[in-house]
mmCIF file of C-alpha atoms in Angstrom:
data_model
loop_
_atom_site.group_PDB
_atom_site.id
_atom_site.type_symbol
_atom_site.label_atom_id
_atom_site.label_comp_id
_atom_site.label_asym_id
_atom_site.label_seq_id
_atom_site.Cartn_x
_atom_site.Cartn_y
_atom_site.Cartn_z
ATOM 1 C CA LEU Y 1 151.395 -114.745 12.344
ATOM 2 C CA ALA Y 2 154.447 -112.539 12.163
ATOM 3 C CA LYS Y 3 157.560 -114.634 11.655
ATOM 4 C CA THR Y 4 160.771 -113.433 13.220
ATOM 5 C CA THR Y 5 164.377 -113.783 12.115
ATOM 6 C CA GLN Y 6 167.314 -113.407 14.478
ATOM 7 C CA PRO Y 7 171.027 -114.201 14.257
ATOM 8 C CA ILE Y 8 171.735 -117.702 15.502
ATOM 9 C CA SER Y 9 174.600 -116.657 17.727
ATOM 10 C CA MET Y 10 176.638 -113.688 18.916
ATOM 11 C CA ASP Y 11 179.790 -113.312 20.983
ATOM 12 C CA SER Y 12 180.666 -110.353 23.142
ATOM 13 C CA TYR Y 13 183.061 -109.398 25.900
ATOM 14 C CA GLU Y 14 182.270 -108.370 29.420
ATOM 15 C CA GLY Y 15 181.449 -104.709 29.797
ATOM 16 C CA GLN Y 16 180.434 -104.217 26.184
ATOM 17 C CA GLU Y 17 177.033 -103.164 24.912
ATOM 18 C CA VAL Y 18 175.275 -105.870 22.932
ATOM 19 C CA ASN Y 19 172.646 -105.231 20.287
ATOM 20 C CA ILE Y 20 170.542 -108.097 18.964
ATOM 21 C CA THR Y 21 168.336 -107.353 15.981
ATOM 22 C CA CYS Y 22 165.145 -109.154 15.092
ATOM 23 C CA SER Y 23 163.417 -108.884 11.724
ATOM 24 C CA HIS Y 24 159.627 -109.143 11.535
ATOM 25 C CA ASN Y 25 158.684 -107.915 8.091
ATOM 26 C CA ASN Y 26 155.020 -108.877 8.219
ATOM 27 C CA ILE Y 27 154.235 -107.465 11.633
ATOM 28 C CA ALA Y 28 150.592 -106.548 12.009
ATOM 29 C CA THR Y 29 149.127 -103.332 13.342
ATOM 30 C CA ASN Y 30 148.072 -104.908 16.632
ATOM 31 C CA ASP Y 31 151.304 -106.807 17.204
ATOM 32 C CA TYR Y 32 153.632 -106.093 20.099
ATOM 33 C CA ILE Y 33 157.304 -107.051 20.245
ATOM 34 C CA THR Y 34 158.555 -108.954 23.260
ATOM 35 C CA TRP Y 35 161.968 -110.291 24.201
ATOM 36 C CA TYR Y 36 162.705 -113.193 26.514
ATOM 37 C CA GLN Y 37 165.912 -114.614 27.968
ATOM 38 C CA GLN Y 38 166.456 -118.310 28.600
ATOM 39 C CA PHE Y 39 169.202 -120.069 30.515
ATOM 40 C CA PRO Y 40 169.823 -123.797 29.984
ATOM 41 C CA SER Y 41 167.188 -126.065 31.531
ATOM 42 C CA GLN Y 42 165.112 -123.128 32.719
ATOM 43 C CA GLY Y 43 161.985 -121.443 31.458
ATOM 44 C CA PRO Y 44 162.278 -118.195 29.501
ATOM 45 C CA ARG Y 45 162.210 -114.958 31.441
ATOM 46 C CA PHE Y 46 160.527 -111.779 30.210
ATOM 47 C CA ILE Y 47 162.958 -108.950 29.468
ATOM 48 C CA ILE Y 48 161.124 -106.144 27.711
ATOM 49 C CA GLN Y 49 158.150 -105.362 25.506
ATOM 50 C CA GLY Y 50 157.313 -102.522 23.145
ATOM 51 C CA TYR Y 51 155.092 -101.319 20.345
ATOM 52 C CA LYS Y 52 157.029 -98.460 18.775
ATOM 53 C CA THR Y 53 159.993 -96.090 19.258
ATOM 54 C CA LYS Y 54 162.020 -96.850 22.360
ATOM 55 C CA VAL Y 55 161.364 -98.636 25.614
ATOM 56 C CA THR Y 56 163.833 -98.831 28.474
ATOM 57 C CA ASN Y 57 163.785 -100.672 31.772
ATOM 58 C CA GLU Y 58 166.394 -101.551 34.372
ATOM 59 C CA VAL Y 59 167.648 -104.472 32.304
ATOM 60 C CA ALA Y 60 167.562 -103.477 28.638
ATOM 61 C CA SER Y 61 166.388 -101.093 25.949
ATOM 62 C CA LEU Y 62 164.247 -101.908 22.955
ATOM 63 C CA PHE Y 63 164.492 -99.836 19.807
ATOM 64 C CA ILE Y 64 161.735 -100.051 17.211
ATOM 65 C CA PRO Y 65 161.920 -98.022 13.985
ATOM 66 C CA ALA Y 66 158.901 -96.277 12.516
ATOM 67 C CA ASP Y 67 158.062 -99.067 10.065
ATOM 68 C CA ARG Y 68 158.247 -101.644 12.917
ATOM 69 C CA LYS Y 69 159.678 -104.272 10.571
ATOM 70 C CA SER Y 70 162.579 -104.864 12.913
ATOM 71 C CA SER Y 71 163.559 -104.293 16.505
ATOM 72 C CA THR Y 72 166.814 -104.192 18.427
ATOM 73 C CA LEU Y 73 167.365 -105.403 21.949
ATOM 74 C CA SER Y 74 170.193 -103.520 23.603
ATOM 75 C CA LEU Y 75 171.940 -104.924 26.669
ATOM 76 C CA PRO Y 76 174.249 -102.374 28.309
ATOM 77 C CA ARG Y 77 177.567 -103.549 29.762
ATOM 78 C CA VAL Y 78 176.989 -107.290 29.620
ATOM 79 C CA SER Y 79 178.468 -109.696 32.137
ATOM 80 C CA LEU Y 80 179.211 -113.412 32.003
ATOM 81 C CA SER Y 81 175.816 -114.106 33.551
ATOM 82 C CA ASP Y 82 174.110 -112.614 30.500
ATOM 83 C CA THR Y 83 175.173 -115.650 28.480
ATOM 84 C CA ALA Y 84 171.832 -117.101 27.401
ATOM 85 C CA VAL Y 85 169.456 -117.528 24.475
ATOM 86 C CA TYR Y 86 167.436 -114.440 23.620
ATOM 87 C CA TYR Y 87 164.084 -114.769 21.860
ATOM 88 C CA CYS Y 88 162.149 -112.167 19.954
ATOM 89 C CA LEU Y 89 158.390 -112.673 19.793
ATOM 90 C CA VAL Y 90 155.768 -110.793 17.851
ATOM 91 C CA PHE Y 91 152.135 -111.323 18.688
ATOM 92 C CA SER Y 92 148.854 -109.556 19.148
ATOM 93 C CA SER Y 93 146.112 -109.767 21.687
ATOM 94 C CA GLY Y 94 143.677 -110.937 19.057
ATOM 95 C CA SER Y 95 141.861 -114.229 18.927
ATOM 96 C CA ALA Y 96 144.812 -116.249 17.644
ATOM 97 C CA ARG Y 97 146.920 -116.080 20.765
ATOM 98 C CA GLN Y 98 149.696 -118.183 19.392
ATOM 99 C CA LEU Y 99 153.039 -117.389 20.882
ATOM 100 C CA THR Y 100 155.753 -118.566 18.558
ATOM 101 C CA PHE Y 101 159.280 -118.755 19.851
ATOM 102 C CA GLY Y 102 161.825 -118.904 17.052
ATOM 103 C CA SER Y 103 165.291 -120.354 17.344
ATOM 104 C CA GLY Y 104 166.534 -117.389 19.316
ATOM 105 C CA THR Y 105 170.026 -115.909 19.507
ATOM 106 C CA GLN Y 106 172.671 -117.608 21.612
ATOM 107 C CA LEU Y 107 174.648 -114.820 23.234
ATOM 108 C CA THR Y 108 177.992 -115.833 24.681
ATOM 109 C CA VAL Y 109 179.768 -113.299 26.845
ATOM 110 C CA LEU Y 110 183.482 -113.858 27.070
ATOM 111 C CA PRO Y 111 185.792 -112.665 29.868
ATOM 112 C CA GLU C 1 161.246 -117.759 41.657
ATOM 113 C CA THR C 2 158.659 -116.700 39.096
ATOM 114 C CA GLY C 3 155.488 -117.621 40.948
ATOM 115 C CA VAL C 4 154.957 -120.652 38.704
ATOM 116 C CA THR C 5 155.851 -124.052 40.109
ATOM 117 C CA GLN C 6 156.069 -127.369 38.318
ATOM 118 C CA THR C 7 156.261 -130.895 39.656
ATOM 119 C CA PRO C 8 158.015 -133.174 39.257
ATOM 120 C CA ARG C 9 161.202 -131.512 38.073
ATOM 121 C CA HIS C 10 162.458 -134.749 36.564
ATOM 122 C CA LEU C 11 160.499 -137.757 35.331
ATOM 123 C CA VAL C 12 161.546 -141.010 33.718
ATOM 124 C CA MET C 13 158.771 -143.159 32.344
ATOM 125 C CA GLY C 14 158.350 -146.174 30.147
ATOM 126 C CA MET C 15 156.287 -146.114 26.998
ATOM 127 C CA THR C 16 153.435 -147.983 28.641
ATOM 128 C CA ASN C 17 153.262 -145.821 31.757
ATOM 129 C CA LYS C 18 150.727 -143.150 32.632
ATOM 130 C CA LYS C 19 151.964 -140.078 34.455
ATOM 131 C CA SER C 20 150.907 -136.490 35.007
ATOM 132 C CA LEU C 21 152.774 -133.213 35.126
ATOM 133 C CA LYS C 22 151.483 -130.513 37.444
ATOM 134 C CA CYS C 23 151.743 -126.765 37.204
ATOM 135 C CA GLU C 24 150.552 -124.199 39.728
ATOM 136 C CA GLN C 25 150.688 -120.441 39.464
ATOM 137 C CA HIS C 26 150.451 -118.080 42.422
ATOM 138 C CA LEU C 27 150.137 -114.893 40.405
ATOM 139 C CA GLY C 28 146.392 -114.594 39.975
ATOM 140 C CA HIS C 29 146.691 -114.972 36.219
ATOM 141 C CA ASN C 30 143.843 -116.191 34.040
ATOM 142 C CA ALA C 31 145.753 -117.889 31.229
ATOM 143 C CA MET C 32 148.028 -120.907 31.373
ATOM 144 C CA TYR C 33 150.161 -122.644 28.769
ATOM 145 C CA TRP C 34 152.060 -125.846 28.098
ATOM 146 C CA TYR C 35 155.210 -125.731 25.958
ATOM 147 C CA LYS C 36 157.552 -128.459 24.813
ATOM 148 C CA GLN C 37 161.246 -127.832 24.288
ATOM 149 C CA SER C 38 163.255 -130.602 22.680
ATOM 150 C CA ALA C 39 167.025 -130.564 22.605
ATOM 151 C CA LYS C 40 168.384 -127.786 20.407
ATOM 152 C CA LYS C 41 164.897 -126.853 19.191
ATOM 153 C CA PRO C 42 162.684 -123.836 19.768
ATOM 154 C CA LEU C 43 159.883 -123.899 22.257
ATOM 155 C CA GLU C 44 156.710 -125.381 20.813
ATOM 156 C CA LEU C 45 153.391 -124.137 22.134
ATOM 157 C CA MET C 46 151.167 -127.132 22.931
ATOM 158 C CA PHE C 47 148.065 -125.901 24.720
ATOM 159 C CA VAL C 48 146.556 -122.635 25.916
ATOM 160 C CA TYR C 49 143.904 -122.278 28.583
ATOM 161 C CA ASN C 50 142.111 -119.014 29.126
ATOM 162 C CA PHE C 51 139.695 -118.728 32.048
ATOM 163 C CA LYS C 52 139.928 -122.533 32.328
ATOM 164 C CA GLU C 53 138.778 -123.020 28.726
ATOM 165 C CA GLN C 54 141.125 -124.506 26.186
ATOM 166 C CA THR C 55 141.622 -121.948 23.447
ATOM 167 C CA GLU C 56 144.545 -123.418 21.555
ATOM 168 C CA ASN C 57 145.644 -126.929 20.728
ATOM 169 C CA ASN C 58 148.614 -126.920 18.430
ATOM 170 C CA SER C 59 147.911 -130.282 16.771
ATOM 171 C CA VAL C 60 149.292 -132.117 19.760
ATOM 172 C CA PRO C 61 148.993 -135.943 19.697
ATOM 173 C CA SER C 62 146.253 -137.384 21.853
ATOM 174 C CA ARG C 63 148.779 -139.136 24.077
ATOM 175 C CA PHE C 64 149.114 -135.698 25.699
ATOM 176 C CA SER C 65 145.951 -134.710 27.534
ATOM 177 C CA PRO C 66 145.713 -131.347 29.327
ATOM 178 C CA GLU C 67 143.445 -130.536 32.224
ATOM 179 C CA CYS C 68 142.760 -127.170 33.797
ATOM 180 C CA PRO C 69 140.466 -127.546 36.833
ATOM 181 C CA ASN C 70 140.813 -123.884 37.832
ATOM 182 C CA SER C 71 142.783 -120.842 36.806
ATOM 183 C CA SER C 72 145.654 -121.677 39.161
ATOM 184 C CA HIS C 73 146.310 -125.288 38.225
ATOM 185 C CA LEU C 74 147.216 -126.996 35.000
ATOM 186 C CA PHE C 75 147.967 -130.646 34.396
ATOM 187 C CA LEU C 76 149.413 -132.558 31.484
ATOM 188 C CA HIS C 77 148.432 -136.214 31.505
ATOM 189 C CA LEU C 78 150.793 -138.493 29.653
ATOM 190 C CA HIS C 79 150.172 -142.008 28.348
ATOM 191 C CA THR C 80 151.836 -144.338 25.863
ATOM 192 C CA LEU C 81 154.525 -141.825 25.061
ATOM 193 C CA GLN C 82 157.309 -142.337 22.566
ATOM 194 C CA PRO C 83 161.036 -141.795 23.081
ATOM 195 C CA GLU C 84 160.862 -138.710 20.846
ATOM 196 C CA ASP C 85 158.562 -137.148 23.424
ATOM 197 C CA SER C 86 161.532 -136.799 25.735
ATOM 198 C CA ALA C 87 161.928 -133.068 26.301
ATOM 199 C CA LEU C 88 161.669 -130.208 28.759
ATOM 200 C CA TYR C 89 158.009 -129.416 29.362
ATOM 201 C CA LEU C 90 157.385 -125.865 30.435
ATOM 202 C CA CYS C 91 154.320 -124.319 31.962
ATOM 203 C CA ALA C 92 153.620 -120.605 31.800
ATOM 204 C CA SER C 93 150.937 -118.219 32.945
ATOM 205 C CA SER C 94 149.904 -114.724 32.033
ATOM 206 C CA GLN C 95 147.200 -112.176 32.635
ATOM 207 C CA ASP C 96 145.280 -112.157 29.423
ATOM 208 C CA ARG C 97 143.634 -108.801 28.916
ATOM 209 C CA GLY C 98 142.020 -109.874 25.675
ATOM 210 C CA LEU C 99 141.723 -107.109 23.152
ATOM 211 C CA ALA C 100 142.585 -104.552 25.814
ATOM 212 C CA GLY C 101 146.262 -105.295 25.744
ATOM 213 C CA VAL C 102 149.060 -107.781 25.535
ATOM 214 C CA TYR C 103 150.700 -109.630 28.351
ATOM 215 C CA GLU C 104 153.967 -111.189 29.454
ATOM 216 C CA GLN C 105 154.344 -114.816 30.326
ATOM 217 C CA TYR C 106 155.866 -116.175 33.498
ATOM 218 C CA PHE C 107 157.442 -119.582 33.069
ATOM 219 C CA GLY C 108 157.972 -122.356 35.545
ATOM 220 C CA PRO C 109 161.280 -124.221 35.852
ATOM 221 C CA GLY C 110 160.048 -127.086 33.682
ATOM 222 C CA THR C 111 159.847 -130.854 33.962
ATOM 223 C CA ARG C 112 162.631 -132.797 32.308
ATOM 224 C CA LEU C 113 160.893 -135.858 30.860
ATOM 225 C CA THR C 114 162.717 -138.931 29.640
ATOM 226 C CA VAL C 115 160.770 -141.684 27.910
ATOM 227 C CA THR C 116 162.534 -145.034 27.826
#
């Protein structure tokens, strides 16, 4: 199973772009990279998923370099409501469907 | 609203009680999951059901007993719990495409369990 490493916390100000990097050095060929957001006392919410290069949706962008040993979640122009824990997951659709959430990154957006 | 509901939202039980948590998904998914989230700890995957069959059991103590009668419903039966079992229990569902592709999980709001 690919283990992930993220910063424990990050602070930002409203309107700024936030980039959260996740390291996954032993990512396997079949593994995808997925990011979730979690507010206190709620279940995580899917943000974005990718395999390589760049993926963009209405909420965020995900940048994955060629070696896929890391990925960066980019949140454009954050607001106070983006304050949450962000999790990076790496898993494959193989037989061992274990979905391991690490400690995540606590993002605090300041006014 | 994610399409995954959980009841009850809050539960207080004594160590000798028996209770059940219920999860229902309205998304037509074929896989369902139970997670445990203790205070200031990462989510821990407990059980995975795929097409109603249990495919993962992450060394969960037998005082937690899952049941999946169909692909839309998932239960977690609780008995003789310990205070350290107090946590937020989250249910999730996904459309498992097997080797054909990966999937995203949709989580319910969770049940806040307190064991006294």
